[in-house]
mmCIF file of C-alpha atoms in Angstrom:
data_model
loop_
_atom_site.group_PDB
_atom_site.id
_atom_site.type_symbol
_atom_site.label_atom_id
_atom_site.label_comp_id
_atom_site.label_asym_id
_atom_site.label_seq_id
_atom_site.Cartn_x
_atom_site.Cartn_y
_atom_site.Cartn_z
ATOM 1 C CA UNK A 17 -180.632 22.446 108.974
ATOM 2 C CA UNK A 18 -178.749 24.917 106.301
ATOM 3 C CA UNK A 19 -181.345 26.695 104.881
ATOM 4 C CA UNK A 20 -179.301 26.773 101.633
ATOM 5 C CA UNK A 21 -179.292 22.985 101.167
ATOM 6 C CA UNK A 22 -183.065 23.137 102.158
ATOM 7 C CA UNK A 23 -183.971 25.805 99.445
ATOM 8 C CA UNK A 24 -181.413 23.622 96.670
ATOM 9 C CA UNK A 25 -183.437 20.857 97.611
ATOM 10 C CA UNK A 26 -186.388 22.357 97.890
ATOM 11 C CA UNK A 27 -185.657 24.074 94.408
ATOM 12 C CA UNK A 28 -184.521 20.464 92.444
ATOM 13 C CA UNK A 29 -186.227 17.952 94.029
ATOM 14 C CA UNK A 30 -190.046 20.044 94.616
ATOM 15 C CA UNK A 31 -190.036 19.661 98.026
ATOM 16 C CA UNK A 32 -187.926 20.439 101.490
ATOM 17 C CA UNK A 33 -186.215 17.975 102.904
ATOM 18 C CA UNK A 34 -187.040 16.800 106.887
ATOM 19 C CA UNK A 35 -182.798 15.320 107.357
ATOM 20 C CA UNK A 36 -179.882 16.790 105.913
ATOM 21 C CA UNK A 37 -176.928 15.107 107.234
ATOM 22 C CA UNK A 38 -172.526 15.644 106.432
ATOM 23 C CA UNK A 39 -171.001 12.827 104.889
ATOM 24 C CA UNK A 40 -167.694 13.832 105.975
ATOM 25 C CA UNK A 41 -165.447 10.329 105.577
ATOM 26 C CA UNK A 42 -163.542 9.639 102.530
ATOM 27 C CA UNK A 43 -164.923 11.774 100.039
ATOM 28 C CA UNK A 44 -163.540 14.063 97.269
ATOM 29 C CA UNK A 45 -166.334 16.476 97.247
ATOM 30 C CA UNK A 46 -168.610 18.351 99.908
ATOM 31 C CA UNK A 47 -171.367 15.513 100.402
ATOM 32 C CA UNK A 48 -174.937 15.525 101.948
ATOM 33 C CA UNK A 49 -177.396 12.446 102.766
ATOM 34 C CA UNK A 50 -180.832 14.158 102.433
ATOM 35 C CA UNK A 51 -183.903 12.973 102.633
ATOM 36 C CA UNK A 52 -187.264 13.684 101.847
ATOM 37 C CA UNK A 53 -190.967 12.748 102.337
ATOM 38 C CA UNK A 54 -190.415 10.821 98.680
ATOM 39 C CA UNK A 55 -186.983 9.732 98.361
ATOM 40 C CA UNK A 56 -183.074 9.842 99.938
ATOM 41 C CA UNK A 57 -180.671 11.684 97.667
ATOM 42 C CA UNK A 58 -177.510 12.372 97.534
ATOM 43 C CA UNK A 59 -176.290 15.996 97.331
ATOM 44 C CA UNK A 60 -172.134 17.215 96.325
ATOM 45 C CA UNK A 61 -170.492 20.405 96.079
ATOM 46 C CA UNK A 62 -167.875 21.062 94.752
ATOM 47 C CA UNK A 63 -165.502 21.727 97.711
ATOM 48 C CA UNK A 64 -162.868 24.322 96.839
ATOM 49 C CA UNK A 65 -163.550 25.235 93.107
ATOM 50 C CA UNK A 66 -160.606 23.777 91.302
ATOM 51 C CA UNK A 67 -162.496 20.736 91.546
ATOM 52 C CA UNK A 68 -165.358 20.710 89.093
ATOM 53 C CA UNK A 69 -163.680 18.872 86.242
ATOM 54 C CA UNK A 70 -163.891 15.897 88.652
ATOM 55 C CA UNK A 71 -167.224 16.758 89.792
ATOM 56 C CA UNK A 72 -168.352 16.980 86.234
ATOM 57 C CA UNK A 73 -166.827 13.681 85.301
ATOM 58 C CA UNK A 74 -168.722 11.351 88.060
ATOM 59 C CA UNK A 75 -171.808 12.949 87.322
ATOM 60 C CA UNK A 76 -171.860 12.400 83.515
ATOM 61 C CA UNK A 77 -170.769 8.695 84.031
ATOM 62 C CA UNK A 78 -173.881 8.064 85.831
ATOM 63 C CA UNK A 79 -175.907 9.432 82.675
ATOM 64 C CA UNK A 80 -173.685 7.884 80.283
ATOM 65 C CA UNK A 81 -174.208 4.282 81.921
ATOM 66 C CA UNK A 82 -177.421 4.806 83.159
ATOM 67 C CA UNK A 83 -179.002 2.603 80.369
ATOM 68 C CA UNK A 84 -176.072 0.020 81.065
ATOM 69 C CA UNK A 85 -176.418 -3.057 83.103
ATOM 70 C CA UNK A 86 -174.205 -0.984 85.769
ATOM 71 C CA UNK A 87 -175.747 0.224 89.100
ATOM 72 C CA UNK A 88 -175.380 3.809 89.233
ATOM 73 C CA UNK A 89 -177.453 6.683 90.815
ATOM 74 C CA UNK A 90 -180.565 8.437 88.670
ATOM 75 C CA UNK A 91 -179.354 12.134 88.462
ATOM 76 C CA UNK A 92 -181.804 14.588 89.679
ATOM 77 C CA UNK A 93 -180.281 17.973 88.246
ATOM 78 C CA UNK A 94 -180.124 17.789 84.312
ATOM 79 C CA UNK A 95 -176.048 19.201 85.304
ATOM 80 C CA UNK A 96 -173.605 20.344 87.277
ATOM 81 C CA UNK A 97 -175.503 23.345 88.331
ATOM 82 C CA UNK A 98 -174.418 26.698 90.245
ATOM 83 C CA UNK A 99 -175.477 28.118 93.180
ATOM 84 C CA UNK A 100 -173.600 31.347 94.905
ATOM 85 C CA UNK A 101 -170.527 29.818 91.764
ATOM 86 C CA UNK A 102 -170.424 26.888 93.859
ATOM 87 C CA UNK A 103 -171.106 23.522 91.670
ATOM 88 C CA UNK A 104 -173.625 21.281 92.604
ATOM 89 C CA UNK A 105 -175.574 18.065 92.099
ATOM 90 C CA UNK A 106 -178.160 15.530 93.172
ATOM 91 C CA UNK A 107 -178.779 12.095 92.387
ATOM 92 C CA UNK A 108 -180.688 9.516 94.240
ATOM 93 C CA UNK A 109 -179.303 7.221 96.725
ATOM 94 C CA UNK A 110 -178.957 3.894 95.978
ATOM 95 C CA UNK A 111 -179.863 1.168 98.401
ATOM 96 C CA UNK A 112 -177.134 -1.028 100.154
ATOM 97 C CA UNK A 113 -174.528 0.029 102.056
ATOM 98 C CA UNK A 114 -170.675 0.336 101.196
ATOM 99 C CA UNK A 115 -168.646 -2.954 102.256
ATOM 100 C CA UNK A 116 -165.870 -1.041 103.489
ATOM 101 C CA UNK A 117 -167.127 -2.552 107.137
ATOM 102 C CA UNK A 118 -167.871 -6.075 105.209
ATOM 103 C CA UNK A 119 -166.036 -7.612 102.258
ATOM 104 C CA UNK A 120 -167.023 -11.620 102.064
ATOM 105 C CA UNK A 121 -165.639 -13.823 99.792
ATOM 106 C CA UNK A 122 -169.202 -13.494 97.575
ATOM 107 C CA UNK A 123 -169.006 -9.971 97.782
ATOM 108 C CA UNK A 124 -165.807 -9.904 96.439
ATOM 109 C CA UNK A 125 -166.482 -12.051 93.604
ATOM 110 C CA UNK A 126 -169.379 -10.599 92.673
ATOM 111 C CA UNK A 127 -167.696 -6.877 92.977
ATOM 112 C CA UNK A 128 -164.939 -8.594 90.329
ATOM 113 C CA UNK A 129 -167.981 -9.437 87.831
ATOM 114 C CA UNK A 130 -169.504 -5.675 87.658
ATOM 115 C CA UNK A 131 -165.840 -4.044 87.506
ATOM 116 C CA UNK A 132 -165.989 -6.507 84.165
ATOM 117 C CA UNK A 133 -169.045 -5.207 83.245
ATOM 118 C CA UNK A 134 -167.829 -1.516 83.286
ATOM 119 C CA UNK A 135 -164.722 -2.561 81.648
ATOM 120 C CA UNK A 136 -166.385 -4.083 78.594
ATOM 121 C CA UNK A 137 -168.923 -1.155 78.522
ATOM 122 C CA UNK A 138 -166.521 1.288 75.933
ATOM 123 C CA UNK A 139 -163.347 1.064 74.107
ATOM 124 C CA UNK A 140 -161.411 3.751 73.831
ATOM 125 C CA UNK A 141 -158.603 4.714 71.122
ATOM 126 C CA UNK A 142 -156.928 6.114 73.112
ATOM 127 C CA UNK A 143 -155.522 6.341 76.964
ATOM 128 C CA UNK A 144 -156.388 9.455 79.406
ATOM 129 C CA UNK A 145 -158.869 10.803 81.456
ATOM 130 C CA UNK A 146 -162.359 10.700 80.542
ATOM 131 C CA UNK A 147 -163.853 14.092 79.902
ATOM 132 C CA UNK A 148 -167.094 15.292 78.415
ATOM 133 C CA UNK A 149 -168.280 18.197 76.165
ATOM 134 C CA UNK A 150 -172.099 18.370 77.134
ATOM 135 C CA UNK A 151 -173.205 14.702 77.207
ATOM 136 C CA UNK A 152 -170.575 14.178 74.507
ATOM 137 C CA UNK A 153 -167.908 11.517 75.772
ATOM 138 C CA UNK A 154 -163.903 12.031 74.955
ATOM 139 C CA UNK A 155 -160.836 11.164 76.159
ATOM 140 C CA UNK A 156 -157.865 14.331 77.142
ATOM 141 C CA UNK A 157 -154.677 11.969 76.834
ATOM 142 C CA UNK A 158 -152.787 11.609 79.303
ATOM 143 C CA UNK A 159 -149.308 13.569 79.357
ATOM 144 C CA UNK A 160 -146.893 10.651 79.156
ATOM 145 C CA UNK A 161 -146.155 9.150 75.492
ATOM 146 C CA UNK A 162 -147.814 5.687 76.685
ATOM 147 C CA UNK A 163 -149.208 3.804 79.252
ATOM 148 C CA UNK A 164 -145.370 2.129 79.793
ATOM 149 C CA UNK A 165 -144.257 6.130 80.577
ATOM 150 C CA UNK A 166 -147.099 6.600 82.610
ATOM 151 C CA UNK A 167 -146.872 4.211 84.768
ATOM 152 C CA UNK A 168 -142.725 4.620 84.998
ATOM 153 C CA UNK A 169 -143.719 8.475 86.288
ATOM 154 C CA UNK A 170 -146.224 7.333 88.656
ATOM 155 C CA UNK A 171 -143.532 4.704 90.163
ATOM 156 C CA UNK A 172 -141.378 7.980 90.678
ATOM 157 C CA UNK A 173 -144.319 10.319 91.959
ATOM 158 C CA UNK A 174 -145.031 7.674 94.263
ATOM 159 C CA UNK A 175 -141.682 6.214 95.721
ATOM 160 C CA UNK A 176 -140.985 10.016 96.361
ATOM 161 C CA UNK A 177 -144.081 10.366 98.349
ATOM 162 C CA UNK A 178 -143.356 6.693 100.541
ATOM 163 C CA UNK A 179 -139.683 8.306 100.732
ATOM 164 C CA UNK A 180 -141.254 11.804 102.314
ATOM 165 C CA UNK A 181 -143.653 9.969 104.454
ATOM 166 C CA UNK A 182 -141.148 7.692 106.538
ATOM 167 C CA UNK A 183 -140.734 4.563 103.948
ATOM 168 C CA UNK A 184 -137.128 5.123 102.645
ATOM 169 C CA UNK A 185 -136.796 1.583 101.705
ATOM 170 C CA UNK A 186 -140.426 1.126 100.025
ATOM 171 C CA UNK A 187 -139.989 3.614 97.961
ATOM 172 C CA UNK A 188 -136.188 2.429 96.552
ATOM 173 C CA UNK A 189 -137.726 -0.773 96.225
ATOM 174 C CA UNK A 190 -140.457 0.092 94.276
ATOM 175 C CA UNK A 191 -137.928 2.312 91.662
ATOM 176 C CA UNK A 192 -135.759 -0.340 91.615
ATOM 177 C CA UNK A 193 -137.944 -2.994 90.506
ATOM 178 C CA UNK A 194 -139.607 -0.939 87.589
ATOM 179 C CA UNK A 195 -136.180 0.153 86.915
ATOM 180 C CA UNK A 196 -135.305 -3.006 85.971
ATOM 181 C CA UNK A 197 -138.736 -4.671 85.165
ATOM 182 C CA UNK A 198 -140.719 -1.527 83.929
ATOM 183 C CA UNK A 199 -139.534 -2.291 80.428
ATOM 184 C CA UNK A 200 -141.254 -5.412 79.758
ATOM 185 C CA UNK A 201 -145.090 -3.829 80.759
ATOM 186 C CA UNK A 202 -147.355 -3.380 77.299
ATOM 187 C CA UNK A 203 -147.227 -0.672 75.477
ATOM 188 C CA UNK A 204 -149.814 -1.181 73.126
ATOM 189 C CA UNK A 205 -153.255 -2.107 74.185
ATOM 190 C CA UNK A 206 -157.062 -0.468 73.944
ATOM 191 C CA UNK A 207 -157.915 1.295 76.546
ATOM 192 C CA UNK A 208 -161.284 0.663 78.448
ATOM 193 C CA UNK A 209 -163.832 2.118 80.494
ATOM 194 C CA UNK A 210 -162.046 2.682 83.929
ATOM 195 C CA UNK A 211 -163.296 3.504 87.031
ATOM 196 C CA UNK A 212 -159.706 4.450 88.855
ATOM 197 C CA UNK A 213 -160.950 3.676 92.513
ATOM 198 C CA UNK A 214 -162.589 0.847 92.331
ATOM 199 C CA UNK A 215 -162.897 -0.227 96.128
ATOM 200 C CA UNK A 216 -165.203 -1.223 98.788
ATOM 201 C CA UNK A 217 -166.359 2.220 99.936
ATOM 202 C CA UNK A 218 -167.544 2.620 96.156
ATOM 203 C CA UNK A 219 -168.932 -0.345 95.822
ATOM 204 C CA UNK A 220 -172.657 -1.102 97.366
ATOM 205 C CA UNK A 221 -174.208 -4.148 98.359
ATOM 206 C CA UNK A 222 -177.538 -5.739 99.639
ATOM 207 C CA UNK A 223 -176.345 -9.142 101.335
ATOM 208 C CA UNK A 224 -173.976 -10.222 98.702
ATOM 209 C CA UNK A 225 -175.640 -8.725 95.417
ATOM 210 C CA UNK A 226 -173.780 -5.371 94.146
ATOM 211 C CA UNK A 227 -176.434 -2.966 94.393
ATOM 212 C CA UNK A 228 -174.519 0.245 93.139
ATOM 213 C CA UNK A 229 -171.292 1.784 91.706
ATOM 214 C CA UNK A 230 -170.439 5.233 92.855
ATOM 215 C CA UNK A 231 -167.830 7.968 92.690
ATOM 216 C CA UNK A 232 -166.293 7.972 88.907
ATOM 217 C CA UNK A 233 -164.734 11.198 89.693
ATOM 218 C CA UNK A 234 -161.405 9.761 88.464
ATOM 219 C CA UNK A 235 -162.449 7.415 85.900
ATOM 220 C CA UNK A 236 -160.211 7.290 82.793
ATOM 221 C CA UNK A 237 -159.603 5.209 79.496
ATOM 222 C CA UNK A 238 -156.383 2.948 80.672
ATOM 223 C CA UNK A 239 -155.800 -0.612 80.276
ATOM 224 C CA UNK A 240 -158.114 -3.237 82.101
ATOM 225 C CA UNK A 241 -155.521 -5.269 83.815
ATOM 226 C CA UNK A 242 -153.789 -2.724 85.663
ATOM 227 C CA UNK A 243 -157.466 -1.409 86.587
ATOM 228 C CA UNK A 244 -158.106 -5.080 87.424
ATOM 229 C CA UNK A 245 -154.921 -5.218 89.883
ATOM 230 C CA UNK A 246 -155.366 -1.895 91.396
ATOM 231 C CA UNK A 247 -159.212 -2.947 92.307
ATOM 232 C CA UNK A 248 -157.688 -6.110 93.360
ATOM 233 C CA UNK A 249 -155.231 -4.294 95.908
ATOM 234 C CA UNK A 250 -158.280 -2.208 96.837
ATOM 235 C CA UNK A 251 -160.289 -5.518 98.419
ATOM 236 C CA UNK A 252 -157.972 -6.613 99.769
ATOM 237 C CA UNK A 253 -156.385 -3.014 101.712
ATOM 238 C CA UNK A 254 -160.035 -3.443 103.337
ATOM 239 C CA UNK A 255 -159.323 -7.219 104.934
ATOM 240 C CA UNK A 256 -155.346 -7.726 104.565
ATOM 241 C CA UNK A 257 -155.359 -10.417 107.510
ATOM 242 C CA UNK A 258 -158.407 -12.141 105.637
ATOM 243 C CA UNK A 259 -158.050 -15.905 105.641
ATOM 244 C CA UNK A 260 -158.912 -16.356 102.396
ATOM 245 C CA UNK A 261 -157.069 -15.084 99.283
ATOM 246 C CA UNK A 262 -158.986 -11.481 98.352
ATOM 247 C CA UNK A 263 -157.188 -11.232 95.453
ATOM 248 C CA UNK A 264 -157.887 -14.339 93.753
ATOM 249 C CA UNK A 265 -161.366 -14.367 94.293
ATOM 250 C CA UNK A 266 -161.820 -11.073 93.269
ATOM 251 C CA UNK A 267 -160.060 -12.191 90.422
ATOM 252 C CA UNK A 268 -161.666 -14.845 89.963
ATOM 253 C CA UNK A 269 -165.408 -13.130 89.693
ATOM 254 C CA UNK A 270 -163.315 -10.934 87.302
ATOM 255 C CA UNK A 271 -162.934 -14.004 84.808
ATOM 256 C CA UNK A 272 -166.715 -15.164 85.450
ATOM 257 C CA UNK A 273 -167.828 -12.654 82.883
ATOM 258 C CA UNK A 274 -164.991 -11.195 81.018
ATOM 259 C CA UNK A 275 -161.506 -13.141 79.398
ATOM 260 C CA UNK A 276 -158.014 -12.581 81.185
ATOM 261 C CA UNK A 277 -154.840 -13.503 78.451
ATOM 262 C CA UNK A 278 -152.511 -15.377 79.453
ATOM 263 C CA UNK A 279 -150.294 -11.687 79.786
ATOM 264 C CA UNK A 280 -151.691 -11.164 82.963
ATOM 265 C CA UNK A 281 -149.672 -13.265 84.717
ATOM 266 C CA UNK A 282 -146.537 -11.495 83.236
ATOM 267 C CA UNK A 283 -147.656 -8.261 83.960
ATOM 268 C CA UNK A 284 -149.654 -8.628 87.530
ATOM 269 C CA UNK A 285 -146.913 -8.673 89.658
ATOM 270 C CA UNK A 286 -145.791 -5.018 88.471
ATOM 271 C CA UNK A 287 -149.403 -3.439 88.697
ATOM 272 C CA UNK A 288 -149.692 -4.984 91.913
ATOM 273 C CA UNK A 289 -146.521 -2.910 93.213
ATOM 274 C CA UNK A 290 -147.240 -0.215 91.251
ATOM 275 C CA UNK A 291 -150.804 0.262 92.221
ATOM 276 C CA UNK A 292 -150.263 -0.673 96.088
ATOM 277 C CA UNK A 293 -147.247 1.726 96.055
ATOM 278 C CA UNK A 294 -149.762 4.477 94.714
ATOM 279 C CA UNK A 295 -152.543 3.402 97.457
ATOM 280 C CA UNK A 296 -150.247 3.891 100.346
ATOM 281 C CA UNK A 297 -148.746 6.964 98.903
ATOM 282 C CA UNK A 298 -151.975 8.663 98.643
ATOM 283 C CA UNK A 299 -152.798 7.130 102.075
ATOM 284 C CA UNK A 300 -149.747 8.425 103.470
ATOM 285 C CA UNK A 301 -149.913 12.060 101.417
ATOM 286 C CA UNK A 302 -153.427 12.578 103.378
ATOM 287 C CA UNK A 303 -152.172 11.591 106.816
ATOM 288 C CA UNK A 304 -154.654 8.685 106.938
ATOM 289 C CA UNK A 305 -152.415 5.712 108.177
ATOM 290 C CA UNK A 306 -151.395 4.967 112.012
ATOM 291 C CA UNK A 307 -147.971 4.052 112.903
ATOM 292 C CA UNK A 308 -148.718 0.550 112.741
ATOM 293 C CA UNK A 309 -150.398 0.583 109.411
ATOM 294 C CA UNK A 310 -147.601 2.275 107.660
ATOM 295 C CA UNK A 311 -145.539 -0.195 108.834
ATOM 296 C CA UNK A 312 -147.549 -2.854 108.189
ATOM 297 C CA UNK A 313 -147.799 -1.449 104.398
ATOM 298 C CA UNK A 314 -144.364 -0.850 104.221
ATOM 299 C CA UNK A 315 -143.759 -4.777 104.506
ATOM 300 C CA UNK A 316 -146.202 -6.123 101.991
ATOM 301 C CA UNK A 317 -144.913 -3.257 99.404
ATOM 302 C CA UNK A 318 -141.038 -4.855 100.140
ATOM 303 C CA UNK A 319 -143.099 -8.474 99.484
ATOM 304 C CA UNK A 320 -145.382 -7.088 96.558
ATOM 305 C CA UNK A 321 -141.605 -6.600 95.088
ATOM 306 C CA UNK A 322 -140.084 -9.866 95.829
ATOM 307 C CA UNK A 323 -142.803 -11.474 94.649
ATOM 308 C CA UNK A 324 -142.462 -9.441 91.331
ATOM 309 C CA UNK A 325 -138.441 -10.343 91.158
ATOM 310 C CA UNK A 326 -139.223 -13.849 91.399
ATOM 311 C CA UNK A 327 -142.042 -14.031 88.911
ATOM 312 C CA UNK A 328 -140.664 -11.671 86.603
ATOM 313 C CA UNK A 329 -136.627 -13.461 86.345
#
């Protein structure tokens, strides 16, 4: 066992833990599972210093919805606290597991009901990333003029990346769609409590029942229905051969607590490209896809656009 995690633990919790143990799969930050005689937490470093904004984010979500009807962690340390200038925290873990192994139809519907929850937890003025002065909460706008911008430069960012990685065609798809599509996405709309990766490995569950949300490192203020479609593409990246529609019923547990407008519709089909071009681009960016899979992704981004010429014309 590192004696330095011991003696953090030792020093935040009030006692030394007996397991310390890597999580090493799919995670921003430096992450331990550690437990102790009176708990299991959950200790993160910072992992290369240039991180700590996001770091900082996550952890002051969980305080600012701990008194919400959202699953998050407790936090242990009253910050993100030092040690050797390395940022640190602990909260406690959570039970359930992730259903990145297991996404069933009730899961999935009842994943769509607490991503409504967390949407109708703030409103925002305006759209950015979510940043906090002490406990205070505030929004850093984004760069772009709008959301309609920002999306339009994320359509570039990531059709360059598909292009780098191997997917010529994806990626002139994807421009070419928004090129002449992009236009008709909203410009004007209030901006919600996001929590920008909104999928199965952050999502926790005890049979079917959500039992946790973790990881808003990237959470933002942006608009709820292309956080609703990007979730949506999320699910369904976890069980694409599923025999029943992932989408929809995530969707559809979406609707069970919180209203959809008619606009949806209109604008699904974009954030659906959009968002799946962005997955797969990241995916791709971090060496994380087989041969097969980036083929495989390749063809539902080519029908993700068909499916957006047809519904769009």
């Amino acid at each position: 066992m590192d004696d330095k995690i011991a003696s953090i633990v030792e020093r935040e919790v009030g006692e030394s833990p007996f397991s310390v143990v890597r999580v090493d799969e799919g995670l921003l930050h430096e992450t331990y599972d550690v437990s102790c005689e009176t708990g299991r937490y959950v200790l993160q470093f910072d992992s290369d210093g240039e991180r700590d904004d996001s770091l900082r984010r996550g952890y002051n979500c969980y305080i600012t919805l701990c008194d919400s009807d959202i699953p998050v962690p407790e936090v242990v340390t009253e910050t993100v606290t030092s040690d050797d200038g390395r940022g640190y925290t602990i909260v406690e873990k959570l039970q359930g597991t992730t259903g990145e192994k297991d996404i069933s139809p009730e899961r999935t519907r009842n994943a769509g009901r607490v991503l409504a929850r967390i949407h109708e937890f703030e409103r925002f003025d305006e759209a950015g990333w979510l940043r906090f002065e002490g406990r205070e909460l505030s929004v850093e706008r984004f760069e772009a003029e709008g959301l309609r911008e920002w999306v339009l430069e994320n359509v570039v960012e990531s059709s360059t990346c598909l292009r780098n990685g191997g997917l010529e065609t994806a990626g002139t798809d994807v421009e070419d769609v928004f090129d002449r599509f992009g236009g008709t996405l909203p410009e004007a709309f209030r901006p919600v409590f996001c929590h920008n990766d909104y999928s199965p490995d952050n999502v926790l569950f005890e049979d079917d029942a959500v039992t946790g949300v973790i990881d808003f490192d990237r959470a933002t203020a942006n608009n709820a229905q292309r956080a609703l479609a990007k979730a949506a593409n999320c699910f369904w990246m976890h069980d694409p051969n599923a025999d029943w529609n992932v989408r929809e019923m995530f969707y559809d547990g979406y609707r069970e607590r919180r209203n959809v407008d008619s606009s949806f519709e209109r604008n699904e089909p974009l954030y659906r490209v959009e968002t799946l071009a962005n997955i797969v681009a990241a995916l791709l960016h971090m060496d994380e896809l087989s041969e097969y899979e980036t083929g495989f992704y390749a063809e539902q981004i080519r029908e993700a656009v068909e499916r957006a010429k047809r519904t769009i014309r």
